Coordinates of C-alpha atoms and ligand atoms in Angstrom, one line a residue:
X1 CA -2.2 8.7 -2.3
X2 CA -4.6 5.7 -0.5
X3 CA -5.3 6.2 3.4
X4 CA -6.1 2.4 4.6
X5 CA -7.0 1.1 7.5
X6 CA -5.2 -2.1 8.7
X7 CA -6.9 -4.5 11.0
X8 CA -6.4 -3.1 13.9
X9 CA -7.5 0.3 12.8
X10 CA -4.4 2.1 12.6
X11 CA -4.5 4.8 9.7
X12 CA -1.4 4.4 7.4
X13 CA -0.8 7.4 4.5
X14 CA 1.5 6.2 1.6
X15 CA 3.3 9.0 0.2
X16 CA 6.9 9.1 -1.2
X17 CA 10.0 7.8 0.9
X18 CA 12.3 10.3 0.5
X19 CA 14.8 9.8 3.1
X20 CA 14.8 6.0 4.6
X21 CA 14.9 5.4 8.0
X22 CA 12.2 4.6 10.5
X23 CA 11.2 6.4 13.6
X24 CA 8.5 6.5 15.9
X25 CA 7.6 9.3 17.8
X26 CA 5.0 12.6 18.8
X27 CA 3.6 14.7 16.0
X28 CA 4.1 18.2 16.2
X29 CA 1.6 19.9 13.6
X30 CA 3.0 23.0 12.2
X31 CA 0.0 24.3 10.9
X32 CA -0.1 28.1 9.6
X33 CA -3.1 27.9 8.5
X34 CA -4.3 27.9 11.9
X35 CA -4.0 31.6 12.0
X36 CA -7.8 33.4 12.2
X37 CA -8.8 35.3 9.9
X38 CA -10.7 38.2 11.0
X39 CA -13.5 39.0 8.3
X40 CA -15.8 42.7 8.9
X41 CA -16.5 45.5 6.9
X42 CA -15.1 48.8 7.3
X43 CA -17.6 51.6 7.7
X44 CA -15.3 54.7 7.1
X45 CA -12.6 56.2 5.4
X46 CA -10.5 56.8 8.4
X47 CA -11.1 52.9 9.4
X48 CA -9.7 52.5 5.7
X49 CA -6.8 54.5 5.9
X50 CA -6.0 52.4 9.1
X51 CA -6.2 49.2 7.4
X52 CA -3.8 50.4 5.2
X53 CA -1.4 51.2 7.2
X54 CA -1.9 47.7 9.3
X55 CA -1.1 45.9 6.0
X56 CA 1.8 48.2 5.2
X57 CA 3.3 47.2 8.2
X58 CA 2.8 43.9 8.3
X59 CA 4.9 44.5 4.9
X60 CA 7.7 45.8 6.7
X61 CA 7.6 43.3 9.7
X62 CA 7.8 40.4 7.4
X63 CA 10.4 41.9 5.6
X64 CA 12.6 42.8 8.8
X65 CA 11.6 38.8 10.1
X66 CA 13.1 37.3 6.9
X67 CA 16.0 39.5 6.6
X68 CA 17.1 38.3 10.4
X69 CA 16.5 34.7 9.2
X70 CA 18.8 35.0 6.5
X71 CA 21.3 36.8 8.7
X72 CA 21.1 34.0 11.1
X73 CA 21.6 31.4 7.7
X74 CA 24.5 33.0 6.2
X75 CA 26.6 34.5 9.7
X76 CA 25.3 32.0 12.2
X77 CA 25.1 28.8 10.2
X78 CA 28.2 30.1 7.7
X79 CA 25.5 28.9 5.1
X80 CA 24.9 30.8 1.5
X81 CA 21.7 33.0 1.4
X82 CA 19.2 30.7 0.5
X83 CA 17.7 32.2 -3.2
X84 CA 14.1 30.8 -1.6
X85 CA 14.0 33.7 1.0
X86 CA 14.8 36.0 -1.8
X87 CA 11.6 34.9 -3.7
X88 CA 9.7 35.4 -0.8
X89 CA 11.5 38.8 -0.2
X90 CA 10.2 39.7 -3.9
X91 CA 7.1 38.5 -3.1
X92 CA 6.8 41.0 -0.2
X93 CA 7.8 44.1 -2.4
X94 CA 5.5 42.5 -5.7
X95 CA 3.6 45.5 -6.5
X96 CA 0.6 43.6 -7.7
X97 CA -0.1 41.9 -4.1
X98 CA 0.3 45.0 -2.4
X99 CA -1.5 47.1 -4.7
X100 CA -4.5 44.5 -5.4
X101 CA -4.9 44.3 -1.2
X102 CA -5.0 48.3 -0.7
X103 CA -7.5 48.4 -3.6
X104 CA -9.6 45.3 -1.9
X105 CA -9.7 47.4 1.6
X106 CA -10.5 50.8 -0.3
X107 CA -12.9 49.5 -2.8
X108 CA -14.6 46.1 -1.2
X109 CA -14.2 47.8 2.2
X110 CA -12.6 44.8 4.1
X111 CA -10.0 44.4 6.6
X112 CA -6.9 43.8 6.0
X113 CA -6.6 40.1 6.5
X114 CA -9.5 39.5 4.7
X115 CA -8.2 42.2 1.7
X116 CA -5.1 39.5 1.4
X117 CA -7.4 36.7 1.5
X118 CA -9.1 37.8 -1.6
X119 CA -5.7 38.5 -3.4
X120 CA -4.2 35.6 -2.3
X121 CA -7.5 33.5 -3.5
X122 CA -7.2 35.3 -6.7
X123 CA -3.7 33.2 -7.5
X124 CA -4.9 30.8 -6.6
X125 CA -7.2 30.0 -9.2
X126 CA -4.5 31.3 -11.4
X127 CA -2.0 29.2 -10.9
X128 CA -4.3 26.1 -10.3
X129 CA -5.2 26.5 -14.0
X130 CA -1.4 26.5 -14.8
X131 CA -0.5 22.7 -16.6
X132 CA 3.4 22.2 -15.5
X133 CA 2.9 21.0 -12.0
X134 CA 6.4 22.2 -11.2
X135 CA 5.1 25.7 -11.6
X136 CA 1.4 24.9 -9.7
X137 CA 3.1 24.0 -6.7
X138 CA 5.1 27.6 -6.9
X139 CA 1.9 28.6 -5.0
X140 CA 2.9 27.3 -1.9
X141 CA 5.7 29.9 -1.8
X142 CA 2.9 32.6 -1.8
X143 CA 0.8 30.8 0.7
X144 CA 4.0 30.8 2.8
X145 CA 4.1 34.6 2.0
X146 CA 0.4 35.1 2.7
X147 CA 1.1 33.2 5.8
X148 CA 3.3 35.3 7.3
X149 CA 1.9 38.4 6.7
X150 CA -1.7 37.0 8.4
X151 CA 0.3 36.6 11.6
X152 CA 1.9 39.7 11.9
X153 CA -1.2 40.9 11.2
X154 CA -3.2 38.8 13.9
X155 CA -0.4 39.6 16.1
X156 CA 1.2 35.7 16.4
X157 CA 4.8 37.2 15.6
X158 CA 6.3 34.2 17.3
X159 CA 7.6 31.5 15.3
X160 CA 6.3 28.8 16.5
X161 CA 8.4 26.7 15.3
X162 CA 11.6 27.7 17.4
X163 CA 10.1 26.9 20.5
X164 CA 10.4 23.4 20.1
X165 CA 11.2 21.8 23.0
X166 CA 11.2 18.0 22.6
X167 CA 12.1 15.2 20.2
X168 CA 9.3 15.4 18.2
X169 CA 8.3 14.7 14.3
X170 CA 7.8 17.6 12.1
X171 CA 3.9 17.2 10.1
X172 CA 3.3 20.0 8.0
X173 CA 2.1 21.2 4.6
X174 CA 5.6 21.6 3.2
X175 CA 8.6 22.8 4.7
X176 CA 10.8 26.1 3.8
X177 CA 14.2 27.0 4.6
X178 CA 12.6 29.6 6.6
X179 CA 11.4 27.4 8.6
X180 CA 13.8 24.3 8.3
X181 CA 16.4 27.1 9.3
X182 CA 14.6 27.5 12.7
X183 CA 14.4 24.4 13.7
X184 CA 16.6 22.8 16.5
X185 CA 17.7 19.7 14.5
X186 CA 18.9 17.8 17.3
X187 CA 15.3 18.1 17.9
X188 CA 13.6 16.6 14.9
X189 CA 13.2 13.0 14.6
X190 CA 11.8 13.1 10.8
X191 CA 9.5 15.3 8.5
X192 CA 5.6 14.3 6.9
X193 CA 4.5 16.9 4.8
X194 CA 1.5 16.9 2.1
X195 CA 3.5 18.2 -0.8
X196 CA 6.7 17.7 -2.0
X197 CA 9.0 15.3 -3.7
X198 CA 12.3 14.0 -4.3
X199 CA 14.0 17.4 -4.6
X200 CA 11.7 19.2 -2.8
X201 CA 13.3 21.2 0.8
X202 CA 12.4 18.9 2.8
X203 CA 13.6 16.2 1.3
X204 CA 17.2 17.4 0.8
X205 CA 17.2 18.4 4.3
X206 CA 16.1 15.0 5.2
X207 CA 18.6 13.5 3.3
X208 CA 21.6 15.9 4.6
X209 CA 20.7 15.3 7.9
X210 CA 20.1 11.7 8.1
X211 CA 16.4 12.0 9.2
X212 CA 13.3 9.8 8.6
X213 CA 10.8 11.2 5.5
X214 CA 8.0 10.8 3.7
X215 CA 6.7 14.1 1.5
X216 CA 3.2 14.1 -1.3
X217 CA 0.8 12.7 1.8
X218 CA -1.4 14.8 0.7
X219 CA -3.4 15.2 4.2
X220 CA -1.4 14.3 6.8
X221 CA -1.9 17.6 8.5
X222 CA -5.4 16.8 8.2
X223 CA -4.8 13.4 9.9
X224 CA -2.7 14.1 12.3
X225 CA -3.0 16.0 15.8
X226 CA -0.5 17.5 18.3
X227 CA 1.0 15.0 20.4
X228 CA -0.2 11.8 18.4
X229 CA 2.2 9.3 17.9
X230 CA 3.4 8.6 14.4
X231 CA 5.6 6.4 12.7
X232 CA 7.7 7.8 10.1
X233 CA 9.1 4.7 7.5
X234 CA 11.2 6.6 5.5
X235 CA 12.2 3.5 3.2
X236 CA 8.9 2.8 2.0
X237 CA 6.9 6.2 2.3
X238 CA 4.2 5.3 5.1
X239 CA 3.1 6.9 8.0
X240 CA 1.0 5.0 10.7
X241 CA -0.8 7.3 12.6
X242 CA -1.7 6.2 16.8
X243 CA -0.7 2.8 16.0
X244 CA -1.5 -0.2 18.2
X245 CA 1.0 -1.8 20.4
X246 CA 1.5 -4.7 18.3
X247 CA 2.1 -2.5 15.0
X248 CA 4.4 -0.5 17.5
X249 CA 6.2 -3.3 18.1
X250 CA 6.5 -4.7 14.5
X251 CA 7.7 -1.2 13.4
X252 CA 10.6 -0.9 16.7
X253 CA 11.6 -4.2 14.9
X254 CA 12.2 -3.1 11.7
X255 CA 14.1 0.0 13.0
X256 CA 15.8 -1.4 15.1
X257 CA 17.2 -4.0 12.2
X258 CA 17.5 -0.8 10.0
X259 CA 19.5 0.6 12.4
X260 CA 21.8 -2.4 12.9
X261 CA 22.4 -3.0 9.3
X262 CA 23.0 0.9 8.5
X263 CA 25.7 0.8 11.1
X264 CA 27.0 -1.5 10.3
X265 CA 27.3 -0.9 6.5
X266 CA 28.7 2.6 7.5
X267 CA 31.3 1.3 9.3
X268 CA 32.7 -0.6 6.2
X269 CA 31.5 2.2 3.5
X270 CA 35.0 3.9 3.4
X271 CA 36.8 0.5 2.8
X272 CA 37.2 0.4 -1.2
X273 CA 35.2 -1.9 -3.3
X274 CA 37.8 -4.4 -4.3
X275 CA 36.7 -7.8 -5.4
X276 CA 38.0 -11.0 -3.1
X277 CA 40.2 -11.7 -6.6
X278 CA 41.7 -7.6 -6.5
X279 CA 39.5 -6.2 -9.0
X280 CA 38.6 -2.6 -8.2
X281 CA 35.8 -0.6 -9.1
X282 CA 35.6 3.0 -8.3
X283 CA 32.6 4.1 -6.7
X284 CA 30.9 7.6 -7.2
X285 CA 27.8 9.4 -5.7
X286 CA 25.2 10.7 -7.3
X287 CA 24.1 14.6 -6.3
X288 CA 21.4 16.9 -7.2
X289 CA 22.6 19.6 -4.5
X290 CA 26.0 20.6 -3.0
X291 CA 24.2 20.0 0.4
X292 CA 24.8 16.6 -0.2
X293 CA 28.3 16.0 -0.5
X294 CA 29.0 15.1 3.3
X295 CA 26.3 12.3 3.2
X296 CA 28.1 11.2 0.2
X297 CA 31.8 10.9 2.0
X298 CA 30.0 9.6 4.7
X299 CA 28.7 7.2 2.9
X300 CA 32.0 6.3 1.6
X301 CA 32.2 7.6 -2.2
X302 CA 35.3 8.2 -3.9
X303 CA 34.4 11.0 -5.9
X304 CA 31.2 12.8 -7.4
X305 CA 30.3 10.7 -10.0
X306 CA 27.0 12.6 -11.5
X307 CA 26.8 16.6 -10.7
X308 CA 22.7 17.0 -11.8
X309 CA 23.3 20.4 -12.3
X310 CA 20.0 21.5 -14.2
X311 CA 18.9 20.8 -10.0
X312 CA 20.2 24.9 -10.1
X313 CA 17.4 26.2 -11.9
X314 CA 15.3 25.0 -9.0
X315 CA 12.8 27.8 -7.9
X316 CA 14.1 30.2 -10.6
X317 CA 12.6 32.7 -12.5
X318 CA 16.1 34.0 -14.0
X319 CA 18.9 31.9 -15.3
X320 CA 21.9 31.5 -13.0
X321 CA 24.8 33.9 -13.3
X322 CA 28.5 32.3 -14.1
X323 CA 29.3 33.4 -10.5
X324 CA 26.5 31.6 -8.9
X325 CA 27.6 28.6 -11.1
X326 CA 31.0 29.1 -10.4
X327 CA 30.1 29.3 -6.6
X328 CA 28.5 25.7 -7.0
X329 CA 31.3 24.3 -8.7
X330 CA 34.0 25.0 -6.3
X331 CA 31.8 23.3 -3.5
X332 CA 31.9 20.0 -5.2
X333 CA 34.8 20.1 -6.5
X334 CA 37.2 21.3 -3.6
X335 CA 34.2 18.9 -1.2
X336 CA 36.9 17.3 0.5
X337 CA 37.3 13.6 0.4
X338 CA 36.3 13.4 -3.1
X339 CA 38.9 12.5 -5.1
X340 CA 37.4 13.9 -8.2
X341 CA 33.9 15.0 -9.7
X342 CA 31.5 14.7 -12.4
X343 CA 29.9 18.1 -13.2
X344 CA 27.7 17.1 -16.4
X345 CA 26.0 20.3 -18.1
X346 CA 22.2 21.2 -17.9
X347 CA 20.1 18.1 -19.1
X348 CA 16.9 20.6 -19.3
X349 CA 14.0 19.3 -21.0
X350 CA 12.3 16.1 -21.5
X351 CA 10.8 15.1 -17.3
X352 CA 13.2 17.9 -16.1
X353 CA 11.6 21.1 -15.2
X354 CA 12.7 24.5 -16.0
X355 CA 11.1 28.1 -15.4
X356 CA 13.0 29.9 -18.1
X357 CA 10.2 30.5 -20.9
X358 CA 13.0 29.6 -23.4
X359 CA 11.9 26.1 -23.6
X360 CA 8.8 25.6 -25.5
X361 CA 6.3 23.7 -25.0
X362 CA 6.7 20.4 -26.8
X363 CA 4.3 17.4 -28.2
X364 CA 7.4 14.6 -27.3
X365 CA 9.6 16.3 -24.9
X366 CA 11.5 13.2 -23.5
X367 CA 12.9 13.3 -27.5
X368 CA 12.8 16.8 -28.4
X369 CA 15.3 20.1 -27.7
X370 CA 16.2 18.5 -24.4
X371 CA 19.8 18.2 -22.7
X372 CA 23.2 18.8 -25.2
X373 CA 20.2 19.8 -28.1
X374 CA 19.0 22.5 -26.0
X375 CA 22.8 24.0 -25.4
X376 CA 23.4 23.5 -28.6
X377 CA 20.8 26.0 -29.4
X378 CA 21.4 28.5 -26.7
X379 CA 25.3 28.4 -27.1
X380 CA 25.6 31.7 -25.2
X381 CA 23.5 30.1 -22.2
X382 CA 25.8 27.0 -22.7
X383 CA 29.0 28.9 -22.5
X384 CA 28.2 30.7 -19.4
X385 CA 27.9 27.5 -17.5
X386 CA 31.4 26.3 -19.3
X387 CA 33.3 28.9 -18.4
X388 CA 32.1 28.6 -14.5
X389 CA 33.0 24.6 -14.9
X390 CA 36.4 25.7 -16.2
X391 CA 37.2 28.3 -13.4
X392 CA 36.2 25.9 -10.9
X393 CA 38.6 23.2 -12.4
X394 CA 41.3 25.0 -10.9
X395 CA 40.0 23.5 -7.4
X396 CA 40.1 20.0 -7.8
X397 CA 40.4 17.1 -10.3
X398 CA 37.1 17.9 -12.9
X399 CA 35.3 15.7 -15.1
X400 CA 32.9 17.5 -17.4
X401 CA 30.3 15.2 -19.0
X402 CA 27.9 15.6 -21.9
X403 CA 24.4 14.5 -21.6
X404 CA 22.4 13.0 -24.7
X405 CA 24.8 12.5 -27.3
X406 CA 23.5 10.7 -29.9
X407 CA 26.8 11.0 -32.9
X408 CA 30.1 12.1 -33.4
X409 CA 28.7 15.1 -34.5
X410 CA 27.5 16.2 -32.0
X411 CA 30.8 16.0 -29.6
X412 CA 33.0 17.6 -31.9
X413 CA 30.6 20.7 -31.3
X414 CA 30.7 20.6 -28.3
X415 CA 34.5 20.3 -28.0
X416 CA 34.5 23.3 -30.0
X417 CA 33.0 25.6 -28.1
X418 CA 34.4 24.0 -25.0
X419 CA 37.5 24.9 -26.6
X420 CA 36.7 28.5 -27.6
X421 CA 35.9 29.4 -23.7
X422 CA 39.1 27.8 -22.6
X423 CA 41.1 30.1 -24.8
X424 CA 38.6 32.9 -23.5
X425 CA 40.0 32.1 -19.6
X426 CA 43.3 31.9 -21.2
X427 CA 43.1 35.3 -22.7
X428 CA 41.6 36.7 -19.4
X429 CA 44.2 34.8 -17.6
X430 CA 42.0 32.6 -15.5
X431 CA 43.9 29.4 -14.0
X432 CA 42.0 26.2 -15.0
X433 CA 43.0 23.1 -14.1
X434 CA 45.4 21.3 -16.2
X435 CA 43.8 17.6 -15.7
X436 CA 40.2 18.4 -17.1
X437 CA 38.8 15.1 -18.6
X438 CA 35.6 15.2 -20.7
X439 CA 33.4 12.5 -21.0
X440 CA 29.8 11.6 -22.5
X441 CA 26.3 10.0 -21.3
X442 CA 25.4 7.1 -23.1
X443 CA 22.3 7.2 -23.1
X444 CA 21.1 7.0 -26.5
X445 CA 21.0 3.9 -28.7
X446 CA 22.9 5.2 -31.9
X447 CA 25.0 6.2 -29.4
X448 CA 26.0 3.3 -28.3
X449 CA 26.1 1.5 -31.7
X450 CA 28.5 4.4 -33.0
X451 CA 30.3 4.3 -29.3
X452 CA 33.9 3.6 -31.0
X453 CA 33.7 6.6 -33.0
X454 CA 32.7 8.3 -29.6
X455 CA 35.0 6.9 -27.7
X456 CA 38.1 8.0 -29.9
X457 CA 36.9 12.0 -28.9
X458 CA 36.4 11.5 -25.5
X459 CA 38.1 10.3 -21.8
X460 CA 35.5 8.3 -20.6
X461 CA 32.0 7.0 -21.0
X462 CA 29.0 7.3 -17.9
X463 CA 25.9 5.4 -19.2
X464 CA 22.7 6.8 -18.1
X465 CA 20.9 3.6 -18.1
X466 CA 17.5 5.4 -17.0
X467 CA 17.3 7.2 -20.5
X468 CA 19.0 4.1 -22.8
X469 CA 16.4 1.6 -20.9
X470 CA 14.0 4.1 -22.2
X471 CA 14.8 4.9 -25.4
X472 CA 16.0 1.4 -25.8
X473 CA 12.7 -0.6 -24.9
X474 CA 10.7 2.5 -26.2
X475 CA 9.3 2.9 -22.6
X476 CA 8.4 6.3 -21.1
X477 CA 10.3 6.4 -17.4
X478 CA 7.7 8.6 -15.9
X479 CA 4.5 6.3 -17.1
X480 CA 3.4 4.1 -14.3
X481 CA 1.1 2.1 -16.6
X482 CA 3.8 0.8 -18.9
X483 CA 6.9 0.3 -15.8
X484 CA 6.3 -2.6 -15.6
X485 CA 8.0 -3.1 -18.8
X486 CA 11.1 -1.5 -17.4
X487 CA 13.6 -3.9 -17.4
X488 CA 17.0 -3.2 -16.8
X489 CA 18.0 -6.8 -17.1
X490 CA 16.3 -7.0 -20.6
X491 CA 18.5 -9.1 -22.4
X492 CA 18.5 -6.7 -25.3
X493 CA 19.9 -3.8 -22.6
X494 CA 22.5 -6.2 -21.7
X495 CA 24.0 -6.5 -25.0
X496 CA 24.4 -2.7 -25.5
X497 CA 25.7 -2.5 -22.1
X498 CA 28.1 -5.2 -23.2
X499 CA 29.0 -3.3 -26.5
X500 CA 29.4 -0.1 -24.9
X501 CA 32.1 -1.9 -22.4
X502 CA 34.2 -3.3 -25.3
X503 CA 34.1 0.0 -27.5
X504 CA 35.4 2.0 -24.4
X505 CA 38.0 -1.0 -23.7
X506 CA 39.1 -1.2 -27.3
X507 CA 40.2 2.6 -26.8
X508 CA 41.4 2.9 -24.1
X509 CA 38.8 4.9 -21.8
X510 CA 37.0 4.6 -19.0
X511 CA 33.5 3.4 -18.7
X512 CA 31.4 4.0 -15.8
X513 CA 27.5 3.9 -15.5
X514 CA 25.3 6.4 -13.6
X515 CA 21.7 5.5 -13.8
X516 CA 19.8 3.9 -11.1
X517 CA 20.7 0.4 -11.9
X518 CA 24.0 1.3 -10.8
X519 CA 22.8 1.2 -7.3
X520 CA 20.9 -1.5 -7.2
X521 CA 23.0 -4.3 -5.0
X522 CA 21.2 -7.2 -7.0
X523 CA 22.6 -6.0 -10.4
X524 CA 26.8 -5.6 -8.9
X525 CA 27.9 -9.1 -9.8
X526 CA 26.3 -8.5 -13.2
X527 CA 28.0 -5.3 -13.7
X528 CA 30.8 -6.4 -12.1
X529 CA 30.8 -9.2 -15.0
X530 CA 30.5 -6.4 -17.5
X531 CA 33.7 -5.0 -16.3
X532 CA 32.4 -1.5 -15.8
X533 CA 35.4 0.8 -14.5
X534 CA 32.9 3.0 -11.9
X535 CA 29.9 2.8 -10.3
X536 CA 28.1 6.3 -9.5
X537 CA 24.3 5.9 -7.4
X538 CA 22.5 7.7 -4.5
X539 CA 24.7 7.9 -1.7
X540 CA 22.6 5.9 0.6
X541 CA 23.1 2.9 -2.0
X542 CA 26.7 3.0 -1.5
X543 CA 27.9 0.7 1.5
X544 CA 25.3 -2.2 0.3
X545 CA 26.7 -2.3 -3.3
X546 CA 30.6 -2.3 -2.1
X547 CA 29.5 -4.8 0.2
X548 CA 28.7 -6.9 -2.5
X549 CA 31.6 -5.9 -4.7
X550 CA 34.0 -7.1 -1.8
X551 CA 32.3 -10.7 -1.3
X552 CA 32.2 -11.4 -4.4
X553 CA 35.2 -12.8 -7.5
X554 CA 35.6 -11.1 -11.1
X555 CA 35.6 -15.1 -12.4
X556 CA 32.2 -15.2 -10.7
X557 CA 30.7 -12.6 -11.8
X558 CA 31.7 -13.0 -15.4
X559 CA 30.0 -16.5 -15.3
X560 CA 26.9 -15.2 -13.9
X561 CA 26.8 -12.6 -16.9
X562 CA 27.6 -15.7 -19.1
X563 CA 24.9 -17.7 -17.9
X564 CA 22.6 -15.0 -18.2
X565 CA 23.3 -13.4 -21.4
X566 CA 22.2 -16.2 -23.1
X567 CA 18.5 -16.2 -21.7
X568 CA 16.0 -15.1 -24.3
X569 CA 13.6 -13.0 -21.6
X570 CA 13.8 -10.2 -19.4
X571 CA 12.1 -12.1 -16.8
X572 CA 14.1 -15.4 -16.5
X573 CA 17.4 -13.2 -16.1
X574 CA 15.9 -11.2 -13.6
X575 CA 14.6 -14.3 -11.5
X576 CA 17.8 -16.4 -11.9
X577 CA 19.6 -13.0 -10.8
X578 CA 17.5 -12.4 -8.2
X579 CA 18.1 -15.7 -6.8
X580 CA 21.8 -16.0 -7.5
X581 CA 21.9 -13.0 -5.4
X582 CA 20.0 -14.2 -2.7
X583 CA 21.3 -17.3 -2.1
X584 CA 25.3 -15.4 -2.2
X585 CA 24.4 -12.6 0.0
X586 CA 21.2 -14.1 2.2
X587 CA 21.3 -10.4 4.3
X588 CA 20.2 -8.1 1.0
X589 CA 17.7 -11.2 0.4
X590 CA 16.5 -11.0 4.2
X591 CA 16.3 -7.1 3.7
X592 CA 14.0 -7.4 0.8
X593 CA 12.2 -10.1 2.1
X594 CA 11.1 -7.9 5.2
X595 CA 10.2 -5.2 3.3
X596 CA 8.2 -7.0 1.0
X597 CA 6.0 -8.9 3.4
X598 CA 5.2 -5.5 5.0
X599 CA 3.7 -3.6 2.5
X600 CA 1.6 -6.9 1.6
X601 CA 0.3 -6.7 4.9
X602 CA -0.6 -3.3 4.5
Ligands
LIG701 C1 20.6 8.7 -16.7 O1 20.0 8.8 -17.7 O2 20.3 7.0 -16.8 C2 20.7 9.7 -16.0 C3 22.0 9.0 -15.3 O3 20.4 10.7 -16.2 P1 19.3 11.5 -15.6 O4 18.4 9.9 -15.0 O5 19.6 12.5 -14.9 O6 18.5 11.4 -17.1
LIG702 MG1 19.7 10.6 -18.7

């Protein structure tokens, strides 16, 4: 992260924009670390007993507080209890946390607050040594529990968060479900946090309530004081602290422009994506969490084009049960306003984290025991998921999608297992949907080359360009040093896309695309020219892509494709397509230019 100052001495922090939009407002620093930790030595045994009693009392109080938060969550707000609360509850029962703290009181002769700090410091050291960045971040849960206990020990029991009266921007290290559930959301203008990524709870909440958020700012809680004025630019991931009038004015213009554009796009978002010459493209939403469905509907998705079920594993130590899977899938499949739902089976491994030890460390995980390969080894785990999907299919139109298929043997094996699970459910008289479709991700080059044979095995293809580009161009999709080579319009990629669509068409099956490429408005005509039947993308991208499709013709798209596919370099194609799109859709072009200008000035 860079902290830099503009000419006017505005402090600008760069993080990850996880929920688009721009907002200016007063900062409310949610700082749990503001608890002053007293430190004193105990002189007598009775003092030690008194400290032990205080500690146990703080544990009880903390548990009761979490229980009432959970109650509020389930009863008042009608939401399922969030398992992170359960994890915090479990930590409060953790024997080593309790035992070590009591031991510190007795043996080191220190007060309860200090004894707890000593215990958590040891945890901090241990977590620091963990290489897996996801697991390493879990120290934030331990710290959350520590801060709650400290507040109860020093008598600051009131949650400041629920006292917020004015409209504010929340500045925090991170936000847990226990925090957000207490916030009066209508008073929250935006979030800016030290830690987190696209999948952190803060990001999900921000996206689902539609407020701008920037995470991963590393030190925002150190830079901002209560009542400072801050600008949160969730589009480009910037936070500006105490901006001068000139910057304020610039961002106010940017905000107004963003808002107007969003409003006008949203007004048309639910119109179908039909070209001027009458060709319809189905539009799906890519979701990672069921909470994103309302936003997908609002942004005009026809259905769920990709539900990345591996996210069910987030924050978990244990594998989810069939019932947990089932409840998730039902919520997706019966999502009102969605015509169909595509549930992709686990794509674990590679860059997808999992806390369960079943996944061994691999030298080259992206090419290792990942996705379907993992499921075909852990068949019992796979069956649990398949049972849950089939049971949920009774609640609405379901498509099951299998990731990383590289040849026909794999899909045949998968279908055999699916058949066994179906039979089991039929024998148990469990209802399942009658029109379930089976599809595969086309994201491995070998699958492209044998697409004809694969197409005869399934009802649809979904092209995963994120991985297909990675494997075709040999570019690690998360390695920044080779990211300049990650080119969706590379002629090799375009030729592959054409092969996939052609094979799909000959076999009479639908071809969808759910990689990031599908959500890039500048590529929409190319994809239209390829005659891809369905594009699935992040909900926020839908209105922009739909708008391009509605303003174009199939004939025009085809001639653009024919023109560029003859070009020999990716840069040439990209340049041609961007210029073409900027002149054809000047509104989109202007928006992009404006972003570039602001980023350059910084
Ligand atoms: C892809 O590879 O394009 C895709 C959609 O899957 P993921 O990004 O989850 O690997
Ligand atoms: Mg993929």
